mmCIF file of C-alpha atoms in Angstrom:
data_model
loop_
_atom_site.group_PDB
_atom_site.id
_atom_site.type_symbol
_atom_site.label_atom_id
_atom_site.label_comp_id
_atom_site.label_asym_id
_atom_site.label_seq_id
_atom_site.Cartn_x
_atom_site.Cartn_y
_atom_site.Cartn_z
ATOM 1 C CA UNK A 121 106.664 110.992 115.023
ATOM 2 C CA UNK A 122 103.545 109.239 113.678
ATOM 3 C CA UNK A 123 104.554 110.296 110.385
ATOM 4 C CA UNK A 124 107.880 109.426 110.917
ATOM 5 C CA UNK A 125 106.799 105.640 111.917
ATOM 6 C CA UNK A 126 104.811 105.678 108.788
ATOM 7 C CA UNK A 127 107.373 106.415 106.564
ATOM 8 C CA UNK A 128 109.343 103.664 107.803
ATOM 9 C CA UNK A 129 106.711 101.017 107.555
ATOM 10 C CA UNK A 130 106.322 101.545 103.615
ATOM 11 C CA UNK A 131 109.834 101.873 103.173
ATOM 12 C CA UNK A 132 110.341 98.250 104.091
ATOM 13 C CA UNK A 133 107.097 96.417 102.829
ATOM 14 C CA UNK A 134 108.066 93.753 100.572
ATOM 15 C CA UNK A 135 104.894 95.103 98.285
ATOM 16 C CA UNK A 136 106.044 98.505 97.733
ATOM 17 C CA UNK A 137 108.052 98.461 94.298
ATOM 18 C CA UNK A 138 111.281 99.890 94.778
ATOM 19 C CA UNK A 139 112.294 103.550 94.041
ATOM 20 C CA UNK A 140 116.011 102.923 92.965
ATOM 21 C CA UNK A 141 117.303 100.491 89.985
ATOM 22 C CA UNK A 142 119.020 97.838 90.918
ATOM 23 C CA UNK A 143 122.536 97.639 89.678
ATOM 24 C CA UNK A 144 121.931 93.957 88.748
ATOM 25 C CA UNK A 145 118.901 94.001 86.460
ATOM 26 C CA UNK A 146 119.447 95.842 83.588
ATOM 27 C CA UNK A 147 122.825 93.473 82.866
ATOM 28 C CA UNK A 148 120.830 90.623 82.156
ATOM 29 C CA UNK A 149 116.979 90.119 81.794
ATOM 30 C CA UNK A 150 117.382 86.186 81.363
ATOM 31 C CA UNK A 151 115.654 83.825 83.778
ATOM 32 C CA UNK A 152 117.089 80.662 84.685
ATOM 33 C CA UNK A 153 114.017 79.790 87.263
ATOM 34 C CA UNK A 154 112.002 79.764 84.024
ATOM 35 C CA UNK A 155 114.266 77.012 82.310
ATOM 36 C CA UNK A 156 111.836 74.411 80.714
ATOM 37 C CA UNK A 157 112.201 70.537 82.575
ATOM 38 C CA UNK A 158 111.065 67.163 81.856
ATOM 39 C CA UNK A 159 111.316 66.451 85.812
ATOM 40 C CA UNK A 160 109.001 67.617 88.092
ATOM 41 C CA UNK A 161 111.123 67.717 90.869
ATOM 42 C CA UNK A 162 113.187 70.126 89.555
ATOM 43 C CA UNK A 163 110.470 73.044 90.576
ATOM 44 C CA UNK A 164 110.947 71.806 94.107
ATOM 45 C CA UNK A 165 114.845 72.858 93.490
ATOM 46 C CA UNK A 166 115.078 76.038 96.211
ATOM 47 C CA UNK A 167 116.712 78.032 93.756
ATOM 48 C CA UNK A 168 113.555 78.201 91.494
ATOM 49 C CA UNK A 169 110.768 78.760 93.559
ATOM 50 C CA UNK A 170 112.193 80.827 96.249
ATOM 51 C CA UNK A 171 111.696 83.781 94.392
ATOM 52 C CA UNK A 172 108.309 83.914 96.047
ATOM 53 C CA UNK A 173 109.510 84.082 99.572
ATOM 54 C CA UNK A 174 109.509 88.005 101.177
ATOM 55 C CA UNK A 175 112.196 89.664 101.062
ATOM 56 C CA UNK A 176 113.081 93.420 101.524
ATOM 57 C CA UNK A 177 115.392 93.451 98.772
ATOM 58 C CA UNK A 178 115.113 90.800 95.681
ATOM 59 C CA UNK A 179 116.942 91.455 92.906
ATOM 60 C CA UNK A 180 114.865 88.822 91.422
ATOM 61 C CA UNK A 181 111.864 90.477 91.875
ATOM 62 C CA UNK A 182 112.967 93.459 90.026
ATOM 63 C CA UNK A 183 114.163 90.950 86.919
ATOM 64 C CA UNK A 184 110.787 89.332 86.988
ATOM 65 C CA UNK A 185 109.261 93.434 86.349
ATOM 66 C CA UNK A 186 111.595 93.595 83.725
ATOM 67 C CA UNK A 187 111.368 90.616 82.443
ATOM 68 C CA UNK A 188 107.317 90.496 82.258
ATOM 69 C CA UNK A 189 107.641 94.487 81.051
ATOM 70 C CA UNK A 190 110.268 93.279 77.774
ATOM 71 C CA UNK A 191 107.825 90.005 77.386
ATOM 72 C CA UNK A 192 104.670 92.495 76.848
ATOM 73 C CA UNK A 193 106.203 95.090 75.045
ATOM 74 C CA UNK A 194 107.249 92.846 72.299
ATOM 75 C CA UNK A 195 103.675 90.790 72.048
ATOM 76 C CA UNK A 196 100.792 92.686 73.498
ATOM 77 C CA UNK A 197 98.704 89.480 73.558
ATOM 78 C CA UNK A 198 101.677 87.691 76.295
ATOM 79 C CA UNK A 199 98.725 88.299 79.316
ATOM 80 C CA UNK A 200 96.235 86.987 77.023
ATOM 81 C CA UNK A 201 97.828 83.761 76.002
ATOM 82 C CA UNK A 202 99.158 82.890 79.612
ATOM 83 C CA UNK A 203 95.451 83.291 80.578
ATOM 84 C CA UNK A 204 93.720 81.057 77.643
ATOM 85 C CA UNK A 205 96.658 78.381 78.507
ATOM 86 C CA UNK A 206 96.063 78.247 81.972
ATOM 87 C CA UNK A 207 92.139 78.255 81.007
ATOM 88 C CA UNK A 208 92.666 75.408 78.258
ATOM 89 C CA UNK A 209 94.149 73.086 81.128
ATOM 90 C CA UNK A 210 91.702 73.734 83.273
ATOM 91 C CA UNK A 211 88.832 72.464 81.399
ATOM 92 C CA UNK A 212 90.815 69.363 80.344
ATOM 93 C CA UNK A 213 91.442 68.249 83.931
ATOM 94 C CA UNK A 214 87.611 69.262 84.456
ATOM 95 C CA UNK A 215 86.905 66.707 81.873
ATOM 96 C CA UNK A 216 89.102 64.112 82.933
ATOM 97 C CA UNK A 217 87.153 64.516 86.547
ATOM 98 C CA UNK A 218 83.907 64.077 85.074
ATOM 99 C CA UNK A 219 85.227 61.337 82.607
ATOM 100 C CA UNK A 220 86.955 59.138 86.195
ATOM 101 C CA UNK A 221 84.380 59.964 88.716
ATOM 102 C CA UNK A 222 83.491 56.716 90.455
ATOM 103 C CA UNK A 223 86.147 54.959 88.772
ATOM 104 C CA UNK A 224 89.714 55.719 89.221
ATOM 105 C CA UNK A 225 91.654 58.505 91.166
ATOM 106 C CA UNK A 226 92.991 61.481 89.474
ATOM 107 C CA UNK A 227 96.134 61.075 87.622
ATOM 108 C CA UNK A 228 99.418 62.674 89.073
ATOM 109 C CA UNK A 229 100.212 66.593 87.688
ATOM 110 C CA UNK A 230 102.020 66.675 83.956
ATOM 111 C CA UNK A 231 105.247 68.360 83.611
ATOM 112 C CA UNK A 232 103.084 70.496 81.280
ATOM 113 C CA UNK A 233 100.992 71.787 84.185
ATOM 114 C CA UNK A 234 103.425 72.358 86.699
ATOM 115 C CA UNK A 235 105.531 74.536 84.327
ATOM 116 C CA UNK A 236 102.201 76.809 83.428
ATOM 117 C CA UNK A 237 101.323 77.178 86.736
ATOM 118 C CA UNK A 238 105.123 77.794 87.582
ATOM 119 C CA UNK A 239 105.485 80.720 85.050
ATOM 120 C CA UNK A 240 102.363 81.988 84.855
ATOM 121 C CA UNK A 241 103.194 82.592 88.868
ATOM 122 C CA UNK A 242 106.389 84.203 87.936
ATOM 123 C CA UNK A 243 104.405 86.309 85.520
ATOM 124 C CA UNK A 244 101.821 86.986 87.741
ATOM 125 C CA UNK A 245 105.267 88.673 90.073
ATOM 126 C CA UNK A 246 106.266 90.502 87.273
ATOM 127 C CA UNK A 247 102.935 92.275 86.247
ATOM 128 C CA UNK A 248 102.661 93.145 90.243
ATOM 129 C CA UNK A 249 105.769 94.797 89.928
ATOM 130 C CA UNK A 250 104.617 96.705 87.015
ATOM 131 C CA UNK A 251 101.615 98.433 89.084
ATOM 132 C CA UNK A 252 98.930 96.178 86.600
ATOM 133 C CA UNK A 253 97.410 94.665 89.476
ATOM 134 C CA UNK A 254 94.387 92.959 87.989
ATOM 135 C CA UNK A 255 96.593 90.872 85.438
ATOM 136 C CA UNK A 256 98.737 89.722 88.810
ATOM 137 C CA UNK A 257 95.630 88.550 90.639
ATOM 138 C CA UNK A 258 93.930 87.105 87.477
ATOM 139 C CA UNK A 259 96.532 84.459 86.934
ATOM 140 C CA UNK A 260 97.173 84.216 90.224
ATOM 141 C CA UNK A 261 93.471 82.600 90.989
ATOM 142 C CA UNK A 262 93.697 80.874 87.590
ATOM 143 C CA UNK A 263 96.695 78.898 89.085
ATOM 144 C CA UNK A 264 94.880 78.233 92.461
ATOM 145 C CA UNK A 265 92.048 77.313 90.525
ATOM 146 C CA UNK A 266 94.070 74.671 88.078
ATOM 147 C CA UNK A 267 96.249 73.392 91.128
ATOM 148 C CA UNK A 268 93.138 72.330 93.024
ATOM 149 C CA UNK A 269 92.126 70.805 89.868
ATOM 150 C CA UNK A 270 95.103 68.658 90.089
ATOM 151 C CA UNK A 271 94.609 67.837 93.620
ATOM 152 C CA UNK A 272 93.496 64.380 95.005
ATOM 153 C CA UNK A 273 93.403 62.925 98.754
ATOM 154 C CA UNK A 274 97.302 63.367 98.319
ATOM 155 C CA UNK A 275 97.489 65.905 95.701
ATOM 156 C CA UNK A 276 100.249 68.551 95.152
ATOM 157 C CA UNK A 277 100.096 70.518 98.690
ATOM 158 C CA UNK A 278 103.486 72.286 98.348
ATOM 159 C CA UNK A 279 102.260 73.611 94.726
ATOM 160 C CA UNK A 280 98.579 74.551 96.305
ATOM 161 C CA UNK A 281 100.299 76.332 99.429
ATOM 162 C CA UNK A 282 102.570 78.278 96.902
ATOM 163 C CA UNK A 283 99.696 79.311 94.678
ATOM 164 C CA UNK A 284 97.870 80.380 97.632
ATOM 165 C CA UNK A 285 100.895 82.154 99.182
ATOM 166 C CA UNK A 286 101.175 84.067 95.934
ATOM 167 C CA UNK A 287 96.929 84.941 95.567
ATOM 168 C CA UNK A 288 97.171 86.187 99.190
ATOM 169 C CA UNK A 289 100.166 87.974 98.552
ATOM 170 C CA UNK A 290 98.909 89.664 95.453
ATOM 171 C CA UNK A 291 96.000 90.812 97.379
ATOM 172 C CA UNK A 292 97.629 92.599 99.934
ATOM 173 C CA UNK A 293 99.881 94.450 97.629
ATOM 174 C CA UNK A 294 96.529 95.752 96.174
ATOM 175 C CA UNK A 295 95.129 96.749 99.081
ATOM 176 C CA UNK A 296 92.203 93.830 99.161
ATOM 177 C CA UNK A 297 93.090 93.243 102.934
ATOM 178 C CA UNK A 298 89.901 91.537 103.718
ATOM 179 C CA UNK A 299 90.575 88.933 100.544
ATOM 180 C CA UNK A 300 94.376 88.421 101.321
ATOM 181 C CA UNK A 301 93.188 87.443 105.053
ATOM 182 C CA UNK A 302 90.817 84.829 103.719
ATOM 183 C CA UNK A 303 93.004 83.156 101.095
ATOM 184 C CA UNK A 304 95.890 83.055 103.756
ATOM 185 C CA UNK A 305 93.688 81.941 106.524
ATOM 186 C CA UNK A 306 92.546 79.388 103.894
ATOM 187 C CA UNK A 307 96.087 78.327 103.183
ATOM 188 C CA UNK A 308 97.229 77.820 106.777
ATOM 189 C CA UNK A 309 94.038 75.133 107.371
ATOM 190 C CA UNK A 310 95.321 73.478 104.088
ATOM 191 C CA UNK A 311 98.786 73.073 105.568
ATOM 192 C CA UNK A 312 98.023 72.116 109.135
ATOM 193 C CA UNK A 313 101.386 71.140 110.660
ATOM 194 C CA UNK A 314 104.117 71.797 108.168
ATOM 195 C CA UNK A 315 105.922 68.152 107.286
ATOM 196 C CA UNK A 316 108.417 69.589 105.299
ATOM 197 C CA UNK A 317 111.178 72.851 105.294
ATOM 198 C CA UNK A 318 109.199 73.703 102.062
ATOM 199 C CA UNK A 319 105.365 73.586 103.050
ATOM 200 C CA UNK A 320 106.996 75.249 106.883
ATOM 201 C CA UNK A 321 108.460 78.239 104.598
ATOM 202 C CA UNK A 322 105.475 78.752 102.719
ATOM 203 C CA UNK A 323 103.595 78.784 106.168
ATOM 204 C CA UNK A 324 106.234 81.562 107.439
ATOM 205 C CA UNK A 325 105.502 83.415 104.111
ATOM 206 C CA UNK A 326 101.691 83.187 105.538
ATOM 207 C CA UNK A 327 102.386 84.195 108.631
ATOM 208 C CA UNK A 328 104.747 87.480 107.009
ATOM 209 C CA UNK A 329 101.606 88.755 104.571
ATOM 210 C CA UNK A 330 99.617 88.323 107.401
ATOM 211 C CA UNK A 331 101.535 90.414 109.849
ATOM 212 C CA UNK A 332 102.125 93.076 107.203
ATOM 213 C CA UNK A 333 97.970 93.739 106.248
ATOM 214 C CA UNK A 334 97.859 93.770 110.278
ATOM 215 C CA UNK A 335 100.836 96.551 110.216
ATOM 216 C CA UNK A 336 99.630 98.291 107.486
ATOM 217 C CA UNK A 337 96.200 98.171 108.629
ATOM 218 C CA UNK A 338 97.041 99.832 112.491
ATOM 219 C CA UNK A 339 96.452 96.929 114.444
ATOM 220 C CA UNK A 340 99.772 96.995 116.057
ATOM 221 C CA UNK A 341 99.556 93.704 118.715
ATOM 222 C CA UNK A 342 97.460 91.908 116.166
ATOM 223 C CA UNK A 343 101.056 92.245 114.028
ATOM 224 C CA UNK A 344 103.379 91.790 116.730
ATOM 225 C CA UNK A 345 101.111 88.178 117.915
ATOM 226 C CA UNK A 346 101.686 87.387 113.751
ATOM 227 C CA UNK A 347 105.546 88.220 113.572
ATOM 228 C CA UNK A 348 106.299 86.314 116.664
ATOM 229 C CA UNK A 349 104.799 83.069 114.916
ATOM 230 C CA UNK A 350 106.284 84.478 111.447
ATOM 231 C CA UNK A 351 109.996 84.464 112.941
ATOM 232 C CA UNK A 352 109.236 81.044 115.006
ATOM 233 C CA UNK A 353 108.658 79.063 111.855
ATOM 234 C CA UNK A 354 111.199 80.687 109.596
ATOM 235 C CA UNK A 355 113.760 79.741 112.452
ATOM 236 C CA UNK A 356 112.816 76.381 112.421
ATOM 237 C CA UNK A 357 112.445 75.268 108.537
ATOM 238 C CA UNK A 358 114.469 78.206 106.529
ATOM 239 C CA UNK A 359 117.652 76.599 107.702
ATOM 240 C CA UNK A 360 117.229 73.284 105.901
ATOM 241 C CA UNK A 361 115.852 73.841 102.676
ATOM 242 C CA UNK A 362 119.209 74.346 100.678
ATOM 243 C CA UNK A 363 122.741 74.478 102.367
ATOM 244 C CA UNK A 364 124.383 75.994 98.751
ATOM 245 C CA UNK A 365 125.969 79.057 99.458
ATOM 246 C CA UNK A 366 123.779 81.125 97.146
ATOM 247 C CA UNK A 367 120.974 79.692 98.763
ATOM 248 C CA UNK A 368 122.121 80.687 102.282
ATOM 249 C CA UNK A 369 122.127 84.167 101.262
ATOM 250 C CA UNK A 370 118.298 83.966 100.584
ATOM 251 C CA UNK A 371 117.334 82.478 103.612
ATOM 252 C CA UNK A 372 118.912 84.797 105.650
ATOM 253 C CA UNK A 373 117.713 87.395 103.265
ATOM 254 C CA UNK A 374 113.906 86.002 104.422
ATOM 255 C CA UNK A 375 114.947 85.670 108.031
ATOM 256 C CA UNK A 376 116.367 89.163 108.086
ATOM 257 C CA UNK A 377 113.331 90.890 106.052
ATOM 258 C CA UNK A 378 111.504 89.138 109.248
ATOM 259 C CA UNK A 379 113.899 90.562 111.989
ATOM 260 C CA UNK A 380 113.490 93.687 110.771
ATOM 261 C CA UNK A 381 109.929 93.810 110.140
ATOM 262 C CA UNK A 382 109.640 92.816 113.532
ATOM 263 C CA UNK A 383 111.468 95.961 114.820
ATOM 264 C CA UNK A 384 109.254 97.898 113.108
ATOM 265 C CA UNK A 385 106.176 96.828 114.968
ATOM 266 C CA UNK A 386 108.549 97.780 117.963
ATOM 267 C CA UNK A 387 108.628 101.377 116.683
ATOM 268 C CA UNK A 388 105.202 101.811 116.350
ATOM 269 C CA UNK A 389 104.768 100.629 119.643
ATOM 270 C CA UNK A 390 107.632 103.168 121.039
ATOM 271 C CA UNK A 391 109.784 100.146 122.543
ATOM 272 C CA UNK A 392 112.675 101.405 120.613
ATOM 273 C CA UNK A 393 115.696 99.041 122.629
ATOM 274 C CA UNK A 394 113.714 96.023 121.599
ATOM 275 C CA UNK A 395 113.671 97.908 118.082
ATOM 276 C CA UNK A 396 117.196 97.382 117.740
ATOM 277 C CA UNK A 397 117.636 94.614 118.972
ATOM 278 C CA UNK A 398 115.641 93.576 116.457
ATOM 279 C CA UNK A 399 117.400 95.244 113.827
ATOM 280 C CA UNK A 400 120.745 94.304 115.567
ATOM 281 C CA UNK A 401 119.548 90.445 114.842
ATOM 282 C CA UNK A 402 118.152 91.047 111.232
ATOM 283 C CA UNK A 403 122.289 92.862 110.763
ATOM 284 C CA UNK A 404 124.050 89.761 112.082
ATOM 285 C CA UNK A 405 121.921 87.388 109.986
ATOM 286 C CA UNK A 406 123.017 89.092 106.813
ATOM 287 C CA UNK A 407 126.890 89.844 107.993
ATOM 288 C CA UNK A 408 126.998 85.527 108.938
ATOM 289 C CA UNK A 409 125.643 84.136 106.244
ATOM 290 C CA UNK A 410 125.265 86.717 103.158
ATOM 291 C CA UNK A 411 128.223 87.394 100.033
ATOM 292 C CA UNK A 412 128.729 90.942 99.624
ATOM 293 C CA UNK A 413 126.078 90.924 97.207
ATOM 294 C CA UNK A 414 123.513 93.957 96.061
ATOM 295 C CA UNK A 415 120.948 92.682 97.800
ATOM 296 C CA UNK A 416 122.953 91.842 101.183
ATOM 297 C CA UNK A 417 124.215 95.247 100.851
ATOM 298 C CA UNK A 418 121.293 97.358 100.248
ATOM 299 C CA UNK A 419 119.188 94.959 103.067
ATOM 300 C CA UNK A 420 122.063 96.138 105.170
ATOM 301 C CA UNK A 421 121.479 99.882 104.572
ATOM 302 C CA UNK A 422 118.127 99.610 104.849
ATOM 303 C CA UNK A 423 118.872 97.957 108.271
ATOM 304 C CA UNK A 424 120.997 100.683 109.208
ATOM 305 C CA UNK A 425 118.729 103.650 108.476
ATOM 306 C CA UNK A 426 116.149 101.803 110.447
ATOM 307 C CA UNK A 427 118.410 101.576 113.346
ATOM 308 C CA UNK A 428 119.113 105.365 112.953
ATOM 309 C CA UNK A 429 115.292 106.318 113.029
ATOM 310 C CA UNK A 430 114.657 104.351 115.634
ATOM 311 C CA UNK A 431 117.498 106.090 118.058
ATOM 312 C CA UNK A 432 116.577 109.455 116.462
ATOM 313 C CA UNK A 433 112.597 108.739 117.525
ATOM 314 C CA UNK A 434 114.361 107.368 120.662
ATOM 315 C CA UNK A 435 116.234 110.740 121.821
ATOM 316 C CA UNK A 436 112.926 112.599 120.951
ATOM 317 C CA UNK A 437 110.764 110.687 123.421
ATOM 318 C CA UNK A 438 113.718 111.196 126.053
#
């Protein structure tokens, strides 16, 4: 049964790169998220940046593997260069510190920076779906380190909360528990009471890595304290960050991924009605608000063959 519990727990992490193909990836490896801008607001836009948020089935995700696989493939030095450019602006706003100290405040982030830091986070997804771990994590401190850079009394917090949602993230999938705990602990300090739906997502997303290393990890009531504060803030920001109907699908996409995690601790824990319900909640999240999509329809089948463990774990304990 332990086994069985297990089993069930990897098949729904958000870190575990999937088995199957999705039917949706191999049509088109183009990115939109990864158009270039002259505004800076438009990498606040929901549909660009919410690629990052957990979900057990992104379709996204998988482009962003294929995508970063194609983009290596054809120049072996892609890793390389996204790491000297992110290097490069670095030491230029290190400069421009040491040039303004005691004189005037930091100047506001350049397009420039925000779309490095953007795409080399993207790329950063991609390489973790490819298993190359240590190229994910590299840029993925590289962009915490160049967002602080940017940072004043009122710097960028939604960029340095997504950076460190994405370090902490990248951690966990590669087993640095210990690491992903500190850089997420970090990141909830840094965002204190969320004062947007954006910075309260990204603390949700905080809350959800955090809950999984405690899952993963055995420390059952340690995840079940996390998920009940994952689901709380999700519930109260996911909603108004993008009313678009494509953008309804991911948030209940996130919310669901939440639901469902949350019957899992239930499992583990052998309270297999609360299980369901669980899972019951995560089903009627997708069915309300999600297009008959791939990724609404394999979430749902996931959902469903949790629902069938849990009643087949159920009738064993009987």
């Amino acid at each position: 049964m332990a086994a069985a519990a297990a089993a069930q727990t990897e098949a729904s992490s958000p870190w575990r790169q999937p088995s199957e193909k999705h039917p949706d990836v191999e049509k088109n490896i183009s990115v939109p998220v990864l158009g270039d801008t002259e505004d800076p607001a438009q990498f606040l836009q929901f549909r660009r940046w919410s690629v990052f948020l957990p979900r057990a089935v992104s379709s996204e995700v998988e482009q962003s593997t294929v995508y970063v696989r194609a983009r290596h493939m054809g120049n072996p030095q892609f890793f390389e260069q996204t790491r000297q450019r992110l290097g490069e602006l670095i030491h230029s706003r290190e400069l421009e510190r040491l040039g303004q100290a005691g004189t005037v405040a930091m100047g506001m982030p350049h397009i420039s920076e925000l779309q490095a830091i953007f795409h080399a986070q993207y790329f950063a997804l991609g390489f973790l779906g490819n298993g190359q771990f240590h190229k994910a994590l590299t840029l993925c401190r590289l962009c915490v380190q160049l967002v602080d850079a940017l940072a004043s009394d009122d710097g960028p917090l939604f960029w340095r909360l997504l950076c460190r949602a994405n370090l902490g993230g990248a951690y966990a999938r590669f087993g640095k528990y210990e690491e992903a705990r500190e850089v997420l602990k970090e990141a909830l300090a840094l965002a204190g009471e969320p004062s947007s739906a954006r910075e309260g997502a990204l603390v949700g997303t905080f809350h959800a890595y955090l809950g999984r290393i405690e899952l993963e990890s055995g420390d059952i009531n340690e995840a079940l304290r996390i998920k009940e504060l994952e689901i709380e803030v999700f519930e109260r920001f996911l909603w108004d960050l993008s009313d678009a109907r494509a953008d309804r699908e991911v948030e209940a996409l996130v919310l669901a991924t939440s639901f469902s995690n949350r019957g899992i601790c239930d499992v583990h824990k052998k309270k297999f009605d609360t299980a369901l319900m669980w899972y019951g909640r995560a089903q009627e999240c997708l069915q309300k608000h999600c297009m008959q999509s791939s990724d609404s329809v394999q979430h749902q089948a996931k959902i469903k063959a949790y629902m069938e463990h849990a009643r087949s774990l159920q009738l064993l304990q009987a």
